[in-house]
CSV table of C-alpha atoms and ligand atoms in Angstrom, one decimal:
chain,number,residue,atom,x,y,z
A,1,UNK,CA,-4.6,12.1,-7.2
A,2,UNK,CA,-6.4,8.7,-6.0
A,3,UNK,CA,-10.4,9.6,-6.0
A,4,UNK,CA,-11.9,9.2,-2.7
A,5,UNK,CA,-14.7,6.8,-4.7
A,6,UNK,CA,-11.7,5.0,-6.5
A,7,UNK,CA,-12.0,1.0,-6.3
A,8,UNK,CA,-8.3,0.1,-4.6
A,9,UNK,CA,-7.5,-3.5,-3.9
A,10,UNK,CA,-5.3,-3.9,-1.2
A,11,UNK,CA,-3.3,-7.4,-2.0
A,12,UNK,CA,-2.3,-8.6,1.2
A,13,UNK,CA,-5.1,-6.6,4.1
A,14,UNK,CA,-4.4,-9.2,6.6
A,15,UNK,CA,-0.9,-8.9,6.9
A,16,UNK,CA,1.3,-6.2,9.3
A,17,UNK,CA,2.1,-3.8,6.2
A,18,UNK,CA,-1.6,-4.6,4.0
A,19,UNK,CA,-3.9,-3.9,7.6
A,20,UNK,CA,-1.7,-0.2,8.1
A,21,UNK,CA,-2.5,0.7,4.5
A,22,UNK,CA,-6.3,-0.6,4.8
A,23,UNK,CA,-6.8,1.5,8.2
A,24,UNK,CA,-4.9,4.6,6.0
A,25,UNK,CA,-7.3,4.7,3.6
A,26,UNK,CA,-10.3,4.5,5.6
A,27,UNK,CA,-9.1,7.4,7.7
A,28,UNK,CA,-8.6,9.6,4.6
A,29,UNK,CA,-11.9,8.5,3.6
A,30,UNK,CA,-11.1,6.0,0.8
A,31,UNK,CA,-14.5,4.3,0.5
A,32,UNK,CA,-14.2,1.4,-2.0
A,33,UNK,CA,-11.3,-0.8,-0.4
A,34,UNK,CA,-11.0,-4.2,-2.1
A,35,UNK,CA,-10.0,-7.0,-0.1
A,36,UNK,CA,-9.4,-11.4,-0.4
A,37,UNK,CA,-8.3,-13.6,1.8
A,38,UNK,CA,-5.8,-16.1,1.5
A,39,UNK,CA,-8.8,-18.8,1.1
A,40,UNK,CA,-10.9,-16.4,-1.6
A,41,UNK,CA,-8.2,-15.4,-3.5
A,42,UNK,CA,-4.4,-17.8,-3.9
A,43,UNK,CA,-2.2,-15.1,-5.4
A,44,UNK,CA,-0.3,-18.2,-6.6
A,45,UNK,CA,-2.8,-19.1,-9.0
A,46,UNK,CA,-2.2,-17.1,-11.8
A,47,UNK,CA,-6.1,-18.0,-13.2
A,48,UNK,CA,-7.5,-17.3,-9.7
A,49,UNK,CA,-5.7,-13.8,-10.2
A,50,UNK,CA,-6.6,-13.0,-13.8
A,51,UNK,CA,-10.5,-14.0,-12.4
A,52,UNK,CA,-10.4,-11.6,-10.0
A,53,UNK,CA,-8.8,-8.6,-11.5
A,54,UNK,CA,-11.0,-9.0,-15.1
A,55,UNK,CA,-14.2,-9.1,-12.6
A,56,UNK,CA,-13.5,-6.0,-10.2
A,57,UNK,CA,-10.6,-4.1,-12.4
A,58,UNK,CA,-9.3,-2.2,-9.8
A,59,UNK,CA,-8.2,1.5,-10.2
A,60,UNK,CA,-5.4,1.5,-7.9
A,61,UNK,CA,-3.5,-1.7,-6.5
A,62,UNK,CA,-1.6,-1.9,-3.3
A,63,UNK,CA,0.6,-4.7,-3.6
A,64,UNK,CA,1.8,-5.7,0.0
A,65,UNK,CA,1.4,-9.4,-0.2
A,66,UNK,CA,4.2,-11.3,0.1
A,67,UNK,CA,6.1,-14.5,1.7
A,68,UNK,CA,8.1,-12.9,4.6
A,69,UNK,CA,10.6,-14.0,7.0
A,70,UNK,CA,13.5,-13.3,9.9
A,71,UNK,CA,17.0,-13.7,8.6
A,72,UNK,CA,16.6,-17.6,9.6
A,73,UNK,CA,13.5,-18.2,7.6
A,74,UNK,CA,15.0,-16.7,4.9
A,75,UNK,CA,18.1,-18.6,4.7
A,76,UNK,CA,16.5,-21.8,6.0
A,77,UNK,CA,14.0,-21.8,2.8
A,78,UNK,CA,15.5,-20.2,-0.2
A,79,UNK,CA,13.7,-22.1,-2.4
A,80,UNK,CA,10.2,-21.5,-1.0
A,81,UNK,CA,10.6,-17.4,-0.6
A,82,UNK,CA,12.0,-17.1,-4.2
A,83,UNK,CA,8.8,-19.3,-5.8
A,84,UNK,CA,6.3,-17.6,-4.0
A,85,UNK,CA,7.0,-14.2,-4.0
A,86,UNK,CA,8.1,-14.5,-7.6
A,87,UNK,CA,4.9,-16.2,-8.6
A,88,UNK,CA,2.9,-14.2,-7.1
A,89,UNK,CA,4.4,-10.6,-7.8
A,90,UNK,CA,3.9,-11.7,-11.4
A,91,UNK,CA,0.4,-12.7,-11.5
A,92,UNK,CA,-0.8,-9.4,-9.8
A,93,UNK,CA,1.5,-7.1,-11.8
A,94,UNK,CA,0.3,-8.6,-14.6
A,95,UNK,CA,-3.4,-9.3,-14.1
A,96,UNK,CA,-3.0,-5.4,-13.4
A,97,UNK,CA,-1.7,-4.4,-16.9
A,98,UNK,CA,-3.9,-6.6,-18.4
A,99,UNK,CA,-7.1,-5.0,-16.5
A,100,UNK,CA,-5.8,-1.4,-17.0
A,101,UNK,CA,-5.4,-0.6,-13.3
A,102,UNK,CA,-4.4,3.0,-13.3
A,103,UNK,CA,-1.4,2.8,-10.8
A,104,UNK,CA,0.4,0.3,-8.7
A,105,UNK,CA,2.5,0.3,-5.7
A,106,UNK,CA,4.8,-2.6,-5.4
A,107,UNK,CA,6.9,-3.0,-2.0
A,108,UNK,CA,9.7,-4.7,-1.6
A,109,UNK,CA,12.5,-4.3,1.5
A,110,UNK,CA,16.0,-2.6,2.0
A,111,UNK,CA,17.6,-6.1,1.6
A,112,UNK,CA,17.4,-5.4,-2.4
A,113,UNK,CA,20.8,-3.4,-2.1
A,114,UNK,CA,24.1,-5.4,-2.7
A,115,UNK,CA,25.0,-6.4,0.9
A,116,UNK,CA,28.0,-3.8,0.9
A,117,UNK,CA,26.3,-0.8,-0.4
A,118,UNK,CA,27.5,2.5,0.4
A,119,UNK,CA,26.0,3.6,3.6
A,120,UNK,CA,23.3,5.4,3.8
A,121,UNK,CA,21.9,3.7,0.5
A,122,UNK,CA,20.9,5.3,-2.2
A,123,UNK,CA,18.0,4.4,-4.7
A,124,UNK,CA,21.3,4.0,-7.3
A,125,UNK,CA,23.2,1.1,-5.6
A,126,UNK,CA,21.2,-1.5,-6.6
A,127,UNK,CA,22.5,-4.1,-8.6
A,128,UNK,CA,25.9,-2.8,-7.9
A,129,UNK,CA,27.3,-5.8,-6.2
A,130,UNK,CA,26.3,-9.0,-4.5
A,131,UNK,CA,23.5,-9.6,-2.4
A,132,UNK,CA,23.4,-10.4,1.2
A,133,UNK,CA,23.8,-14.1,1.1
A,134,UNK,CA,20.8,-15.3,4.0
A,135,UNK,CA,18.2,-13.1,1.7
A,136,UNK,CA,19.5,-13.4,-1.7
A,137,UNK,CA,16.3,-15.2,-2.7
A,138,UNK,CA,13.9,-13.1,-1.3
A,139,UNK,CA,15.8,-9.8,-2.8
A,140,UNK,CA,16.0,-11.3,-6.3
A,141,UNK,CA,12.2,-12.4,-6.2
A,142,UNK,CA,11.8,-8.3,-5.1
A,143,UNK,CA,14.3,-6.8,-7.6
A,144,UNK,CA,12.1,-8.7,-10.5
A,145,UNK,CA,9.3,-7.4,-9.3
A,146,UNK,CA,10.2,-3.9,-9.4
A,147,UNK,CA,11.7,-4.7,-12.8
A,148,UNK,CA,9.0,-5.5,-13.9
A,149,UNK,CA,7.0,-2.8,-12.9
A,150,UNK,CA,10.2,-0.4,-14.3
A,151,UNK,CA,9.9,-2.7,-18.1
A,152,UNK,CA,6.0,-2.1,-17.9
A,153,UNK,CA,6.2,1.3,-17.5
A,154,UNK,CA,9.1,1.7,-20.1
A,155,UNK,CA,7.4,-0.5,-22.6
A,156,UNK,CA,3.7,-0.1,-22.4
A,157,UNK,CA,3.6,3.4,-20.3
A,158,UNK,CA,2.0,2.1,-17.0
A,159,UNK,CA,2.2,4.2,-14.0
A,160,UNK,CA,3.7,1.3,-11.7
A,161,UNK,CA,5.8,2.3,-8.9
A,162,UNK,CA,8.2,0.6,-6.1
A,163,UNK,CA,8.7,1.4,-2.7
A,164,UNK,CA,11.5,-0.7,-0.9
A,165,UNK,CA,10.6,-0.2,2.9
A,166,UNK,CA,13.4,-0.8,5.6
A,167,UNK,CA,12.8,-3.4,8.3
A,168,UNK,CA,9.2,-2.9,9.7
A,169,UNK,CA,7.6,-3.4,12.7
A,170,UNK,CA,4.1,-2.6,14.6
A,171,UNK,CA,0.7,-4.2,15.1
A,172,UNK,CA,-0.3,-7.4,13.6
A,173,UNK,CA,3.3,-8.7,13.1
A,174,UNK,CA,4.7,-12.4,13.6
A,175,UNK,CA,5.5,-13.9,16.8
A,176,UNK,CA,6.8,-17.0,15.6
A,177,UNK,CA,9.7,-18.4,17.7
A,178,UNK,CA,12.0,-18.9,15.3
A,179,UNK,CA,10.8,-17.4,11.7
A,180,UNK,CA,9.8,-13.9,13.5
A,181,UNK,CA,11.9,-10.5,12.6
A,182,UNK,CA,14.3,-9.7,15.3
A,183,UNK,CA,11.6,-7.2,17.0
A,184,UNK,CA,9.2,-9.4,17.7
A,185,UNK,CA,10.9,-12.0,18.5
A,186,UNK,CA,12.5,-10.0,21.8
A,187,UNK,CA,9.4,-8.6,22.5
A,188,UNK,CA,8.0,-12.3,22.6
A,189,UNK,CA,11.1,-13.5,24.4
A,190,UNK,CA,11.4,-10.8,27.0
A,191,UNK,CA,7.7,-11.2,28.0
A,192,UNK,CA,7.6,-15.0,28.7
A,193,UNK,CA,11.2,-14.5,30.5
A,194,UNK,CA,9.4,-11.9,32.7
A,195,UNK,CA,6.4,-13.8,33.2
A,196,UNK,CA,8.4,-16.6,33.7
A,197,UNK,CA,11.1,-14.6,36.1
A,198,UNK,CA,13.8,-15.8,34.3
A,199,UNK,CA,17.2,-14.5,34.7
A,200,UNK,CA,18.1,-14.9,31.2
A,201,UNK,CA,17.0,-14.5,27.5
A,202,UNK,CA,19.4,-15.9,24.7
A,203,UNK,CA,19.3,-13.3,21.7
A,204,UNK,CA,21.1,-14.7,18.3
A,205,UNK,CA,24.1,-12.9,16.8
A,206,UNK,CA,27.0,-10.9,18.0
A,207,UNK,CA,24.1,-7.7,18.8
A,208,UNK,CA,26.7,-6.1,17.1
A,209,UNK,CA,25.0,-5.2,13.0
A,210,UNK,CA,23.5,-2.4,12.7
A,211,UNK,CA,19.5,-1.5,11.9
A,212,UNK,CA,16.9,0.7,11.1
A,213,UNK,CA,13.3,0.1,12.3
A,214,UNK,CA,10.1,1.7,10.7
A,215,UNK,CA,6.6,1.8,12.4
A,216,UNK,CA,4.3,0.4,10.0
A,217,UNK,CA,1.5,3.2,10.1
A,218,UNK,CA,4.4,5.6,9.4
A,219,UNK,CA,5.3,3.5,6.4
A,220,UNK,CA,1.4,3.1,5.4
A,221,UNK,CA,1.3,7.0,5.1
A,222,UNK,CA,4.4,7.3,3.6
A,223,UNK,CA,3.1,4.4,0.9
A,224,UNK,CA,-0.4,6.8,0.5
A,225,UNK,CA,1.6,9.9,0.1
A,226,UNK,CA,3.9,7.8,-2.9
A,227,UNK,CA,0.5,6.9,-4.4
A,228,UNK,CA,-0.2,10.4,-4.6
A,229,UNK,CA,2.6,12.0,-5.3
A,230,UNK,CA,5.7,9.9,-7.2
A,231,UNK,CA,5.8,8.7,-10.7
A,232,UNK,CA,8.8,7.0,-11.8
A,233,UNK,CA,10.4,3.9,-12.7
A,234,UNK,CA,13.2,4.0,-9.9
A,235,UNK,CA,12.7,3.0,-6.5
A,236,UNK,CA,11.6,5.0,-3.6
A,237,UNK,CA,13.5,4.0,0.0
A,238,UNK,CA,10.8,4.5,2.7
A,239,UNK,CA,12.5,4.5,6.7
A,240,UNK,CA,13.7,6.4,8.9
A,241,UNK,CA,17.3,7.6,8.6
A,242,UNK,CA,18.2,6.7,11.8
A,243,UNK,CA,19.8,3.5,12.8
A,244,UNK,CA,21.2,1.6,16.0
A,245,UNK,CA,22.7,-2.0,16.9
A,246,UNK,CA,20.9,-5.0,17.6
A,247,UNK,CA,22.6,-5.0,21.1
A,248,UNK,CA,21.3,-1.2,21.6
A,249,UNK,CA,18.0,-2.6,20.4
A,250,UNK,CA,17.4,-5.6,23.0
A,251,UNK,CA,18.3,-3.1,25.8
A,252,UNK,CA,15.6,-0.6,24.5
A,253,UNK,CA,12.6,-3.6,24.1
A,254,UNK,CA,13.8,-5.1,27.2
A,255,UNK,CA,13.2,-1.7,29.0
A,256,UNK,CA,9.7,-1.7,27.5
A,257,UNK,CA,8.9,-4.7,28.3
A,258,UNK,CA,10.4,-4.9,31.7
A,259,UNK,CA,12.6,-7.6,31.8
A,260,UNK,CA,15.5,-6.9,34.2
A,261,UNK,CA,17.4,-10.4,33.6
A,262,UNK,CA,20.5,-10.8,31.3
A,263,UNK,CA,21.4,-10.7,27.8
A,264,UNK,CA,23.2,-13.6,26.1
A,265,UNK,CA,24.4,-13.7,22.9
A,266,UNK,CA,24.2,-17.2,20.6
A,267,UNK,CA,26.8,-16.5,18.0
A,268,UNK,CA,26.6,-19.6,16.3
A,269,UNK,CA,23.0,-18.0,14.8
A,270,UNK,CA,23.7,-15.5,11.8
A,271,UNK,CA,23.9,-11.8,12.2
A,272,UNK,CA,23.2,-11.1,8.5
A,273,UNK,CA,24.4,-8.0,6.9
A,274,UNK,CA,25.9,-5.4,8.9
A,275,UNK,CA,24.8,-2.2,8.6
A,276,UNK,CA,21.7,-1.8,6.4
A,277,UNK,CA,20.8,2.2,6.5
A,278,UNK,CA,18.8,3.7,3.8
A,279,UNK,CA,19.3,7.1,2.5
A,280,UNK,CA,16.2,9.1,3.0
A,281,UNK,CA,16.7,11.8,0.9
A,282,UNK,CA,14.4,11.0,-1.9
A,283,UNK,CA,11.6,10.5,0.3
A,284,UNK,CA,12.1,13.6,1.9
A,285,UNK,CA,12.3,15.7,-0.8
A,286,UNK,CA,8.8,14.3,-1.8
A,287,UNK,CA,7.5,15.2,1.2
A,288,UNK,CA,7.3,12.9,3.9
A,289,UNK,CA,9.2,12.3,7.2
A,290,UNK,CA,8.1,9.4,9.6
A,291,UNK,CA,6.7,10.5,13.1
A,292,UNK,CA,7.1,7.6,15.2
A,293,UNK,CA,10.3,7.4,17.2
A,294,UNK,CA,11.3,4.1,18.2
A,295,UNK,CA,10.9,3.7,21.6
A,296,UNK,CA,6.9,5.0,21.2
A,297,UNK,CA,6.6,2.6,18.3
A,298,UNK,CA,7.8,-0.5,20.6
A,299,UNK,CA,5.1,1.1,23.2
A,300,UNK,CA,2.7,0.7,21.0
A,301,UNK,CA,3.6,-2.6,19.4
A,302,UNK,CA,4.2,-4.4,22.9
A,303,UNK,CA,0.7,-3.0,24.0
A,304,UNK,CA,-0.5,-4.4,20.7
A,305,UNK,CA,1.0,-8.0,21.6
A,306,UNK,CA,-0.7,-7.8,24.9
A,307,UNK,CA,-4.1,-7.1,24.1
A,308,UNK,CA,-4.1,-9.8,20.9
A,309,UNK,CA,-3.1,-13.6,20.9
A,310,UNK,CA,-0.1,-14.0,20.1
A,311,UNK,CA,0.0,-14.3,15.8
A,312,UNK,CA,2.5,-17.1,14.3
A,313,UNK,CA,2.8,-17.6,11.2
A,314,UNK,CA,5.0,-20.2,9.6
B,401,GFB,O1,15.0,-9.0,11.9
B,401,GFB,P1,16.0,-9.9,11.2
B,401,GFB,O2,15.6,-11.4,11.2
B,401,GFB,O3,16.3,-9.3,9.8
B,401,GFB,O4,17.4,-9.9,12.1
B,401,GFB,P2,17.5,-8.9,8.8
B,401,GFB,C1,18.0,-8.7,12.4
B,401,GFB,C2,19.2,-8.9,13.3
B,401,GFB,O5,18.8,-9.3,14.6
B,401,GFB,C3,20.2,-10.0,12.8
B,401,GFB,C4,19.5,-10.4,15.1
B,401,GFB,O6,21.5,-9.6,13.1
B,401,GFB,C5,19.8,-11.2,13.8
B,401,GFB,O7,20.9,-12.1,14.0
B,401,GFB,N1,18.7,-11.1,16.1
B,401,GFB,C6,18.9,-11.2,17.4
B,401,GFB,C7,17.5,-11.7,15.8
B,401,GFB,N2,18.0,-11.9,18.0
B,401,GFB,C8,17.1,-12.3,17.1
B,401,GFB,C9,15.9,-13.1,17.1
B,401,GFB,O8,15.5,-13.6,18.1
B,401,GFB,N3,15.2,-13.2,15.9
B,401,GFB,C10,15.7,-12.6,14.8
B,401,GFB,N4,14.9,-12.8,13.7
B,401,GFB,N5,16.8,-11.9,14.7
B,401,GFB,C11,15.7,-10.0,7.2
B,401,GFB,C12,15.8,-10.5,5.8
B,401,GFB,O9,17.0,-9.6,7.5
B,401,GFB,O10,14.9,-8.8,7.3
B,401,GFB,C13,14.7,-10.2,4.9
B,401,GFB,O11,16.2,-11.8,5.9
B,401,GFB,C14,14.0,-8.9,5.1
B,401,GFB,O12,15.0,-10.5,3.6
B,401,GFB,C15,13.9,-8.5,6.5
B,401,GFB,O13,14.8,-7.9,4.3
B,401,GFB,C16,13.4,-7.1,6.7
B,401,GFB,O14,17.5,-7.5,8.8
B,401,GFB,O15,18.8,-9.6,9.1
């Protein structure tokens, strides 16, 4: 059990996933959150890292930071997404060990399993067969990571643990144009079109793979209930079950939103893998079952998007 009083550093606070598990915390009463910025604290910079973790040696580390992207930002910058996330994984894991941090949760994504997994996917498919080409960078940068937290615990007897989350979506997430996850990128595009009253909105694809959506405060509970209640060196999948196509998905946002217009389709823009489903069962047997449905989580999110400017982030 995490003590209320325990020091937990939260790597990461500022983005999407890192602010749900921060406002988590403080509503079960956690009272000694540890937080950096980007400007205080470069998780790229291994000594920056070790300086930090030997000063405040955190009990408990939520690791959320990390370089993410759309399926274009991923494949447009390979280079830049494996580096990063690599480097920085590393430091933190490490600076961890080193500092005797009692227990970690790393999180990585669904796009870890071989890119024709058995459907839903089990915890056991990874490394079974070849990535999904427009992420394999960003999945190998993940699997290390929760290899290494695996090796750690085998080798030294760390409680380190892994959590590969499905795609996300929810408050604070990226607008940008172009580098955005598909979910808010429509809601973005279907607002200006309706403010704009245009007739038409361009999505990119066929609308024809298949996805599953998580609302980030589900997934920040179901990362506090991990924290308290899994030990093991195999992943844990954290979404929903439940899946639909991208087509079925700009109908549902567009309803939210209220754009009336139509729906094109640019197929020369990638779809990605095709279906991408994770099998919940391991989750559910340790207790926890999401509670937002996807059409209140969209609510929510599109309220979220009106009342803040719009966040980009390259
Ligand atoms: O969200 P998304 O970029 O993530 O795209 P992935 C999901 C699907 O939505 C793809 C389609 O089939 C896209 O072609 N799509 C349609 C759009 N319109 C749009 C749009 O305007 N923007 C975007 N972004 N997509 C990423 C991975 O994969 O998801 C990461 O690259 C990570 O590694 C993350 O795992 C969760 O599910 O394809």
């Amino acid at each position: 059990m995490m003590e209320k009083d325990a020091k937990i550093y939260v790597a990461g606070h500022r983005g999407m996933v890192g602010s749900a598990i921060c406002r988590a915390l403080e509503r079960e009463g956690y009272t000694r959150l540890l937080t950096r910025t980007h400007e205080e604290l470069d998780l790229c910079r291994q000594e920056q890292v070790e300086a930090f973790f030997a000063q405040e040696k955190p009990d408990y580390v939520f690791l959320a930071a990390a370089k993410v992207g759309g399926i274009l930002a991923n494949r447009d910058a390979p280079a830049d997404f494996l580096y990063d996330n690599m480097i920085l994984e590393m430091n933190v894991i490490h600076a961890a060990w080193q500092n005797r941090c009692r227990k970690l949760l790393f999180l990585g994504s669904s796009c870890i399993y071989p890119r024709m997994a058995p459907q839903p996917i089990r915890e056991d498919s990874l490394l079974t067969s070849a990535l999904e080409e427009t992420n394999e960078a960003y999945a190998l940068a993940k699997i290390s990571g929760l290899k290494y937290c695996a090796y750690l615990n085998a080798q030294y007897g760390t409680d380190y643990i892994s959590a590969m989350p499905t795609n996300l979506y929810g408050p604070g997430d990226n607008y940008h144009p172009t580098h955005s996850h598909v979910l808010p990128a429509l809601i973005r595009r279907f607002h200006e079109a309706k403010e704009a009253g245009a007739g038409e909105v361009v999505c990119w694809g066929t609308g024809s793979p298949l996805r599953e959506f998580m609302y980030v405060d589900d997934l920040a509970d179901a990362c506090l209930h991990l924290m308290q209640t899994y030990s093991g060196s195999e992943t844990v999948n954290l979404g929903t079950g439940e899946e639909l196509s991208i087509r079925e998905l700009t109908e549902l946002v567009a309803g939210v939103v209220g754009y009336t217009g139509k729906i094109l389709w640019d197929s020369s823009k990638p779809d990605g893998t095709p279906r991408k489903l994770l099998d919940v069962g391991k989750l559910e047997d340790l207790g926890y079952h999401y509670t937002t449905k996807l059409k209140e989580g969209i609510r929510l999110t599109y309220q979220d998007f009106l009342a803040h400017p719009v966040r980009v982030e390259r």
